[in-house]
GROMACS .gro file of C-alpha atoms in nm:
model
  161
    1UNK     CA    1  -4.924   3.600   2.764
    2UNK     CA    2  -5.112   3.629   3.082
    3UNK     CA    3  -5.221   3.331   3.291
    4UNK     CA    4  -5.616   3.383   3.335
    5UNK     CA    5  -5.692   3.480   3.678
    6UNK     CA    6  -5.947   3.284   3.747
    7UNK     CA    7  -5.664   2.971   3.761
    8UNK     CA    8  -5.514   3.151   3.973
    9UNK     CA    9  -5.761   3.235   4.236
   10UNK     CA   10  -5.892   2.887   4.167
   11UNK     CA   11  -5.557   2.759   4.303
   12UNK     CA   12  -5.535   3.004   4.578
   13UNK     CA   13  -5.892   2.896   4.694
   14UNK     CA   14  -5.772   2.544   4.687
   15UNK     CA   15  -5.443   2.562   4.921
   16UNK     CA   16  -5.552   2.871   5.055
   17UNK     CA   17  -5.244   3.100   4.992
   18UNK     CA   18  -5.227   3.383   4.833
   19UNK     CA   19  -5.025   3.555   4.522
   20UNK     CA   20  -4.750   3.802   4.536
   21UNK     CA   21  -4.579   3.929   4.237
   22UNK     CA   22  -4.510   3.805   3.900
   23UNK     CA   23  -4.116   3.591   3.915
   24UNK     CA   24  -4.107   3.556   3.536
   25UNK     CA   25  -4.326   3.455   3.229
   26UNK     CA   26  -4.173   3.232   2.935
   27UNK     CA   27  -4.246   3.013   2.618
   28UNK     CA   28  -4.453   2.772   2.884
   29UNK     CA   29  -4.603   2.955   3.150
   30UNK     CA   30  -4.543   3.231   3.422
   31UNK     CA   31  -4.453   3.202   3.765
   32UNK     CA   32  -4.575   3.357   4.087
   33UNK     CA   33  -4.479   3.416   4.429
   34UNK     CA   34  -4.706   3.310   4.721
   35UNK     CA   35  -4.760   3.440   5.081
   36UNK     CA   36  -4.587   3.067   5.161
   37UNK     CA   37  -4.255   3.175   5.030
   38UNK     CA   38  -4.270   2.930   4.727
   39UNK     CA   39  -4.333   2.947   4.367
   40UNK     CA   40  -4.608   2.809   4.139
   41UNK     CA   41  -4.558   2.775   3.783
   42UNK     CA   42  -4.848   2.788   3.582
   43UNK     CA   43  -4.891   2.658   3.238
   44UNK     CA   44  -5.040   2.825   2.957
   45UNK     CA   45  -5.360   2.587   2.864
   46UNK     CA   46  -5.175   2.498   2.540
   47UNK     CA   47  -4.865   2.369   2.705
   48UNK     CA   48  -4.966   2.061   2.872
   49UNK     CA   49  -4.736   1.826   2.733
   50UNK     CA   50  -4.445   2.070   2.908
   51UNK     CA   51  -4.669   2.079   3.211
   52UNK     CA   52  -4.625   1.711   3.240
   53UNK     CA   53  -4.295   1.678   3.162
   54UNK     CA   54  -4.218   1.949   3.416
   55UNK     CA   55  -4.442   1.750   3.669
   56UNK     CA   56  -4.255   1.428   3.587
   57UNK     CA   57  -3.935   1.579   3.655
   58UNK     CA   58  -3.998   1.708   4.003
   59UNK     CA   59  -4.123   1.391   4.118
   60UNK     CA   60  -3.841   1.224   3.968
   61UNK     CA   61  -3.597   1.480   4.163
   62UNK     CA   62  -3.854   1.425   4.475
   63UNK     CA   63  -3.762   1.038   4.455
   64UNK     CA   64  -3.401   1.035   4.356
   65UNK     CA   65  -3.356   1.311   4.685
   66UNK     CA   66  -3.202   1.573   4.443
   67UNK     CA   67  -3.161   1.897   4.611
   68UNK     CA   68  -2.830   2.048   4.408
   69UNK     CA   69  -2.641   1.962   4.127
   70UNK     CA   70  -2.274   2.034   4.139
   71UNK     CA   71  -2.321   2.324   4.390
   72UNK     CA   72  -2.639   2.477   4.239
   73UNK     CA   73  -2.986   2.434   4.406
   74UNK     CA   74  -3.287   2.240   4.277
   75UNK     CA   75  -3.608   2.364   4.396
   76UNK     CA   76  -3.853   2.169   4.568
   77UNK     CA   77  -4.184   1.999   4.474
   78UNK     CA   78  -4.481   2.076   4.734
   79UNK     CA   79  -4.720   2.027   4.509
   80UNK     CA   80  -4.878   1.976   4.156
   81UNK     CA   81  -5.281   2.041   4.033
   82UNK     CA   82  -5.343   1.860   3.701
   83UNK     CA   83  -5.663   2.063   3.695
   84UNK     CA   84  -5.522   2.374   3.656
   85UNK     CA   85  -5.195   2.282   3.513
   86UNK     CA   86  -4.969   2.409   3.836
   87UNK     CA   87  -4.681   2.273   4.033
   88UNK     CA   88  -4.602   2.472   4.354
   89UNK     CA   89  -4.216   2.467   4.439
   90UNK     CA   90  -3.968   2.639   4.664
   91UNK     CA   91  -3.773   2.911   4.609
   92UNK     CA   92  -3.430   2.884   4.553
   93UNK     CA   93  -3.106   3.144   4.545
   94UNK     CA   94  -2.850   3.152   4.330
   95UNK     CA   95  -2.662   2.930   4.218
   96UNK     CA   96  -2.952   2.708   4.118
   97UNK     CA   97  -3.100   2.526   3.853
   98UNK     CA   98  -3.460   2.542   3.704
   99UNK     CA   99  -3.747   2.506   3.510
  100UNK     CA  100  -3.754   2.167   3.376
  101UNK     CA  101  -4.044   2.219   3.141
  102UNK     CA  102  -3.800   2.063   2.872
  103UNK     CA  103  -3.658   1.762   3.060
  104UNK     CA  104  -3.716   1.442   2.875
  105UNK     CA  105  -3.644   1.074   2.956
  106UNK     CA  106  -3.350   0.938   2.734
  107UNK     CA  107  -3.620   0.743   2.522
  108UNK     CA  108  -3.849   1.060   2.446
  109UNK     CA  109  -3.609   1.264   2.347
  110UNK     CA  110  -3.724   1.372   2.014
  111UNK     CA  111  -3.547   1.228   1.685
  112UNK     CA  112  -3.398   1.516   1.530
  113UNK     CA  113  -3.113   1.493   1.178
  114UNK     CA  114  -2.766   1.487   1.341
  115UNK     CA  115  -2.745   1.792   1.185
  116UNK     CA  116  -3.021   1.974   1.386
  117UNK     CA  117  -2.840   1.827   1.733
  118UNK     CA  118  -2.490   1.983   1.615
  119UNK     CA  119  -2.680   2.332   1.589
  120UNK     CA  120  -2.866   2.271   1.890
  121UNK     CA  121  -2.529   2.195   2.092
  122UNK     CA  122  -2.369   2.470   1.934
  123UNK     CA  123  -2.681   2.727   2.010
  124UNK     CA  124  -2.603   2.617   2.370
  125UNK     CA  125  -2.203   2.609   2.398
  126UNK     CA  126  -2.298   3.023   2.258
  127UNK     CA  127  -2.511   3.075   2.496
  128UNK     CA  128  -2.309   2.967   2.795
  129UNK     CA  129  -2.003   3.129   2.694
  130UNK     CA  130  -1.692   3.132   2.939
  131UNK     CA  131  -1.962   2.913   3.161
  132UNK     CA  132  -2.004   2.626   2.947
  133UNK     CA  133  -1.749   2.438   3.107
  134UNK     CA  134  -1.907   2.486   3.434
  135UNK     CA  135  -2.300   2.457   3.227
  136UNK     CA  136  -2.195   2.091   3.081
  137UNK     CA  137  -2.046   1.941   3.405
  138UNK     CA  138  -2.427   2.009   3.576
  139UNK     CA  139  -2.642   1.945   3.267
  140UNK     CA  140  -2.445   1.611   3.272
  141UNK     CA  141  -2.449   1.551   3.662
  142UNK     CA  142  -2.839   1.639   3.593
  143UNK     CA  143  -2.905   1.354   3.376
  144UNK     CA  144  -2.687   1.106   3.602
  145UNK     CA  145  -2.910   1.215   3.921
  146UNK     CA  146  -3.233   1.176   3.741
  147UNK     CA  147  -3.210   0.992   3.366
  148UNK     CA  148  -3.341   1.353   3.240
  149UNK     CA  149  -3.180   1.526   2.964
  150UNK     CA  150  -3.204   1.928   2.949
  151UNK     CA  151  -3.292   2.016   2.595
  152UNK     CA  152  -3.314   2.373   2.681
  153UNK     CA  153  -3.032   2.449   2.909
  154UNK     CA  154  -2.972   2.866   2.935
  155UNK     CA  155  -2.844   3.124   3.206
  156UNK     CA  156  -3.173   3.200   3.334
  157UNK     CA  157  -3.274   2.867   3.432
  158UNK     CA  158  -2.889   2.770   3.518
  159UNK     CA  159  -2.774   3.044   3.655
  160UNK     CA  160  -2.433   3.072   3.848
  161UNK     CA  161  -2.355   3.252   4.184
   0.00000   0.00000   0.00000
């Protein structure tokens, strides 16, 4: 999925910056480099309710002062547009930890059978690998920083030196 490009000279209008190339596209949105040397994440039209969960989360890290977890690097919040479903953040290098389009307050977390969550933690423990060791200790030192809990935790958006 493409992000239309009139959002995204819309936003480059606005804070007068411009776009570099594509940094990655998922099940949310698509990311972009800018001539700043930071990142904005836009959010497919459909995906608002990760777009403000996402939002959420990086003012929660803004306010709680979380710039790494364990080691790995938490990007930045400069900015966030409602309007055109955005948040501008800076870049970060390896290790780091991302994308928090999936972060939910204990309370919100959705009410799945116990059976779905034993799947779910197994899907994850997979993915990881050798790392989950390391992959639990900062999902877990995550949610004591902030009160948010990862629900989609994976070696692209926690990714290891």
């Amino acid at each position: 999925m493409d992000i239309e490009a009139s959002r995204l000279a819309a936003y480059a209008d606005r804070y007068q910056i411009s776009f570099g190339s594509q940094l990655g596209a998922g099940a949310n949105g698509a990311v972009y480099s800018t001539s700043r040397r930071n990142a904005v994440k836009f959010f497919y039209t459909w995906q608002d309710e990760a777009y403000h969960r996402e939002r959420r989360a990086y003012i929660i890290i803004q306010e709680q002062n979380v710039r790494e977890v364990c080691g790995h690097r938490v990007p930045l919040l400069i900015r966030h547009d409602d309007e055109l479903l955005a948040v501008e953040m800076s870049t970060v290098a390896p290790p780091y930890l991302l994308d928090f389009a999936s972060a939910y307050l204990l309370d919100e977390v959705p009410d799945f059978p116990d059976e779905v969550w034993e799947q779910h933690h197994a899907d994850v423990v997979e993915r990881f690998g050798s790392y989950w060791p390391r992959a639990s200790e900062v999902i877990n030192e995550f949610e004591a920083k902030t009160g948010l809990i990862l629900l989609d935790p994976h070696l692209s958006n926690l990714k290891f030196a």
